[in-house]
GROMACS .gro file of C-alpha atoms in nm:
model
  221
    1UNK     CA    1  15.813  14.246  15.431
    2UNK     CA    2  15.558  14.508  15.535
    3UNK     CA    3  15.437  14.529  15.177
    4UNK     CA    4  15.395  14.150  15.166
    5UNK     CA    5  15.190  14.153  15.487
    6UNK     CA    6  14.980  14.442  15.356
    7UNK     CA    7  14.907  14.253  15.034
    8UNK     CA    8  14.825  13.910  15.179
    9UNK     CA    9  14.732  13.958  15.546
   10UNK     CA   10  14.545  14.287  15.560
   11UNK     CA   11  14.313  14.235  15.858
   12UNK     CA   12  14.096  14.533  15.771
   13UNK     CA   13  14.028  14.401  15.422
   14UNK     CA   14  13.966  14.051  15.559
   15UNK     CA   15  13.705  14.185  15.799
   16UNK     CA   16  13.538  14.381  15.519
   17UNK     CA   17  13.538  14.074  15.291
   18UNK     CA   18  13.409  13.835  15.559
   19UNK     CA   19  13.034  13.877  15.475
   20UNK     CA   20  13.103  13.784  15.112
   21UNK     CA   21  13.320  13.490  15.219
   22UNK     CA   22  13.052  13.373  15.461
   23UNK     CA   23  12.787  13.388  15.190
   24UNK     CA   24  13.013  13.190  14.959
   25UNK     CA   25  13.072  12.935  15.236
   26UNK     CA   26  12.697  12.883  15.254
   27UNK     CA   27  12.687  12.799  14.882
   28UNK     CA   28  12.987  12.567  14.923
   29UNK     CA   29  12.809  12.376  15.198
   30UNK     CA   30  12.489  12.365  14.990
   31UNK     CA   31  12.680  12.205  14.702
   32UNK     CA   32  12.827  11.949  14.942
   33UNK     CA   33  12.486  11.869  15.088
   34UNK     CA   34  12.357  11.797  14.738
   35UNK     CA   35  12.658  11.619  14.588
   36UNK     CA   36  12.781  11.397  14.873
   37UNK     CA   37  12.456  11.202  14.944
   38UNK     CA   38  12.385  11.169  14.571
   39UNK     CA   39  12.741  11.055  14.510
   40UNK     CA   40  12.721  10.793  14.784
   41UNK     CA   41  12.397  10.650  14.645
   42UNK     CA   42  12.525  10.663  14.287
   43UNK     CA   43  12.852  10.504  14.395
   44UNK     CA   44  12.675  10.218  14.571
   45UNK     CA   45  12.461  10.153  14.263
   46UNK     CA   46  12.773  10.164  14.045
   47UNK     CA   47  12.950   9.916  14.274
   48UNK     CA   48  12.656   9.677  14.265
   49UNK     CA   49  12.628   9.715  13.887
   50UNK     CA   50  12.997   9.646  13.834
   51UNK     CA   51  12.961   9.328  14.039
   52UNK     CA   52  12.646   9.208  13.860
   53UNK     CA   53  12.654   8.860  13.711
   54UNK     CA   54  12.509   8.977  13.380
   55UNK     CA   55  12.780   9.112  13.154
   56UNK     CA   56  12.519   9.330  12.982
   57UNK     CA   57  12.496   9.522  13.310
   58UNK     CA   58  12.850   9.477  13.439
   59UNK     CA   59  13.053   9.594  13.139
   60UNK     CA   60  12.857   9.915  13.062
   61UNK     CA   61  12.874  10.014  13.431
   62UNK     CA   62  13.248   9.948  13.446
   63UNK     CA   63  13.298  10.151  13.125
   64UNK     CA   64  13.101  10.445  13.265
   65UNK     CA   65  13.289  10.435  13.596
   66UNK     CA   66  13.625  10.430  13.416
   67UNK     CA   67  13.516  10.714  13.188
   68UNK     CA   68  13.404  10.947  13.466
   69UNK     CA   69  13.714  10.868  13.672
   70UNK     CA   70  13.941  10.941  13.376
   71UNK     CA   71  13.788  11.268  13.257
   72UNK     CA   72  13.903  11.575  13.456
   73UNK     CA   73  13.617  11.715  13.667
   74UNK     CA   74  13.680  12.066  13.533
   75UNK     CA   75  13.638  11.944  13.175
   76UNK     CA   76  13.322  11.760  13.275
   77UNK     CA   77  13.183  12.070  13.447
   78UNK     CA   78  13.250  12.294  13.146
   79UNK     CA   79  13.094  12.037  12.914
   80UNK     CA   80  12.778  12.009  13.125
   81UNK     CA   81  12.745  12.386  13.165
   82UNK     CA   82  12.859  12.512  12.824
   83UNK     CA   83  12.821  12.204  12.602
   84UNK     CA   84  12.474  12.076  12.681
   85UNK     CA   85  12.303  12.402  12.573
   86UNK     CA   86  12.404  12.314  12.214
   87UNK     CA   87  12.185  12.005  12.259
   88UNK     CA   88  11.899  12.222  12.382
   89UNK     CA   89  11.954  12.158  12.754
   90UNK     CA   90  12.020  12.480  12.944
   91UNK     CA   91  12.118  12.432  13.308
   92UNK     CA   92  12.169  12.681  13.587
   93UNK     CA   93  12.523  12.705  13.726
   94UNK     CA   94  12.413  12.526  14.043
   95UNK     CA   95  12.252  12.236  13.855
   96UNK     CA   96  12.551  12.207  13.622
   97UNK     CA   97  12.788  12.185  13.920
   98UNK     CA   98  12.572  11.929  14.100
   99UNK     CA   99  12.535  11.706  13.793
  100UNK     CA  100  12.904  11.722  13.697
  101UNK     CA  101  13.028  11.656  14.050
  102UNK     CA  102  12.769  11.381  14.099
  103UNK     CA  103  12.893  11.195  13.792
  104UNK     CA  104  13.256  11.238  13.894
  105UNK     CA  105  13.214  11.140  14.257
  106UNK     CA  106  12.976  10.852  14.193
  107UNK     CA  107  13.255  10.690  13.994
  108UNK     CA  108  13.507  10.731  14.277
  109UNK     CA  109  13.264  10.628  14.549
  110UNK     CA  110  13.170  10.331  14.331
  111UNK     CA  111  13.526  10.205  14.317
  112UNK     CA  112  13.560  10.244  14.693
  113UNK     CA  113  13.237  10.055  14.760
  114UNK     CA  114  13.340   9.783  14.513
  115UNK     CA  115  13.670   9.734  14.694
  116UNK     CA  116  13.485   9.718  15.025
  117UNK     CA  117  13.238   9.458  14.901
  118UNK     CA  118  13.519   9.246  14.759
  119UNK     CA  119  13.702   9.265  15.092
  120UNK     CA  120  13.419   9.074  15.260
  121UNK     CA  121  13.480   8.701  15.227
  122UNK     CA  122  13.235   8.501  15.019
  123UNK     CA  123  13.191   8.269  15.314
  124UNK     CA  124  13.011   8.553  15.496
  125UNK     CA  125  12.744   8.560  15.224
  126UNK     CA  126  12.713   8.181  15.220
  127UNK     CA  127  12.673   8.170  15.597
  128UNK     CA  128  12.405   8.441  15.586
  129UNK     CA  129  12.215   8.268  15.307
  130UNK     CA  130  12.228   7.940  15.501
  131UNK     CA  131  12.035   8.108  15.784
  132UNK     CA  132  11.748   8.185  15.548
  133UNK     CA  133  11.833   8.545  15.454
  134UNK     CA  134  11.753   8.648  15.099
  135UNK     CA  135  12.018   8.796  14.870
  136UNK     CA  136  11.907   9.158  14.935
  137UNK     CA  137  11.896   9.091  15.310
  138UNK     CA  138  12.242   8.935  15.300
  139UNK     CA  139  12.373   9.240  15.116
  140UNK     CA  140  12.206   9.491  15.346
  141UNK     CA  141  12.256   9.321  15.684
  142UNK     CA  142  12.585   9.132  15.640
  143UNK     CA  143  12.798   9.243  15.345
  144UNK     CA  144  12.748   9.619  15.327
  145UNK     CA  145  12.805   9.697  15.699
  146UNK     CA  146  13.138   9.513  15.689
  147UNK     CA  147  13.228   9.661  15.349
  148UNK     CA  148  13.162  10.018  15.465
  149UNK     CA  149  13.365   9.965  15.780
  150UNK     CA  150  13.659   9.832  15.580
  151UNK     CA  151  13.670  10.131  15.345
  152UNK     CA  152  13.537  10.406  15.573
  153UNK     CA  153  13.868  10.600  15.574
  154UNK     CA  154  13.863  10.602  15.193
  155UNK     CA  155  13.500  10.717  15.188
  156UNK     CA  156  13.582  10.999  15.428
  157UNK     CA  157  13.891  11.097  15.229
  158UNK     CA  158  13.690  11.115  14.909
  159UNK     CA  159  13.428  11.325  15.088
  160UNK     CA  160  13.701  11.572  15.184
  161UNK     CA  161  13.802  11.584  14.819
  162UNK     CA  162  13.441  11.673  14.731
  163UNK     CA  163  13.459  11.977  14.958
  164UNK     CA  164  13.781  12.090  14.790
  165UNK     CA  165  13.630  12.018  14.449
  166UNK     CA  166  13.359  12.278  14.507
  167UNK     CA  167  13.618  12.549  14.439
  168UNK     CA  168  13.592  12.458  14.068
  169UNK     CA  169  13.236  12.593  14.069
  170UNK     CA  170  13.383  12.942  14.042
  171UNK     CA  171  13.455  12.861  13.675
  172UNK     CA  172  13.081  12.882  13.597
  173UNK     CA  173  13.040  13.193  13.818
  174UNK     CA  174  12.857  13.009  14.094
  175UNK     CA  175  12.896  13.212  14.412
  176UNK     CA  176  13.078  12.956  14.625
  177UNK     CA  177  13.356  13.058  14.860
  178UNK     CA  178  13.644  13.089  14.613
  179UNK     CA  179  13.428  13.288  14.372
  180UNK     CA  180  13.325  13.520  14.656
  181UNK     CA  181  13.688  13.562  14.760
  182UNK     CA  182  13.794  13.638  14.405
  183UNK     CA  183  13.517  13.897  14.374
  184UNK     CA  184  13.638  14.060  14.696
  185UNK     CA  185  13.994  14.055  14.561
  186UNK     CA  186  13.887  14.230  14.241
  187UNK     CA  187  13.711  14.500  14.444
  188UNK     CA  188  13.990  14.561  14.695
  189UNK     CA  189  14.288  14.496  14.462
  190UNK     CA  190  14.432  14.289  14.745
  191UNK     CA  191  14.494  13.913  14.785
  192UNK     CA  192  14.387  13.905  15.150
  193UNK     CA  193  14.032  13.772  15.070
  194UNK     CA  194  14.189  13.474  14.891
  195UNK     CA  195  14.405  13.407  15.195
  196UNK     CA  196  14.096  13.433  15.416
  197UNK     CA  197  13.911  13.177  15.203
  198UNK     CA  198  14.213  12.944  15.222
  199UNK     CA  199  14.213  12.977  15.601
  200UNK     CA  200  13.842  12.890  15.615
  201UNK     CA  201  13.907  12.578  15.405
  202UNK     CA  202  14.192  12.488  15.641
  203UNK     CA  203  13.978  12.532  15.953
  204UNK     CA  204  13.702  12.319  15.800
  205UNK     CA  205  13.911  12.039  15.656
  206UNK     CA  206  14.217  12.001  15.875
  207UNK     CA  207  14.023  11.841  16.167
  208UNK     CA  208  13.857  11.602  15.920
  209UNK     CA  209  14.195  11.510  15.774
  210UNK     CA  210  14.326  11.429  16.123
  211UNK     CA  211  14.015  11.221  16.202
  212UNK     CA  212  14.059  11.019  15.883
  213UNK     CA  213  14.428  10.965  15.961
  214UNK     CA  214  14.358  10.846  16.314
  215UNK     CA  215  14.070  10.626  16.202
  216UNK     CA  216  14.285  10.466  15.934
  217UNK     CA  217  14.556  10.389  16.189
  218UNK     CA  218  14.301  10.238  16.430
  219UNK     CA  219  14.171  10.005  16.157
  220UNK     CA  220  14.524   9.894  16.069
  221UNK     CA  221  14.622   9.836  16.431
   0.00000   0.00000   0.00000
């Protein structure tokens, strides 16, 4: 038992590894700040495209959304980082992570937005148009606010998944939190830095998980 505690919960090693973990946390948050807003915008555009009347717009968008939802994000990340250079496009690890996660999360956000838009009755749009609002005004002032409210728990849940997804960036040696913890583990020959990183993820995400759960219950009440 003492050996297990020494290997996984060595406080001295955790304290020594904390600066590296903290630096990695900064990179994790930077990835989130880049990917989440881009994913939300891309998802909204994908939702609008998949609902377009023109099949020349609708079907290609639906095909792209299905493709990026089906392909594993790790495979997509490795392709962007290691595959695109064969086509003459060399990306930094950060840019590769942002692009891969943007494509993946835009597809998921897009499906969530699409479900939200479809949850708003068509009569709402007809009533708004009858008051003189244009189609863009109806979408922006009437449909989207209700759609976002209806699927807000799903949007927040997917955002939490984005934060957890950042751990895959260690595959391309980007210095996010898991990569920093693994580097500290290789230096100390002890798993305590990995445990510390897991605890940081727990402290960050557990309150958000509880908020999403409570918000979902309040909407269903």
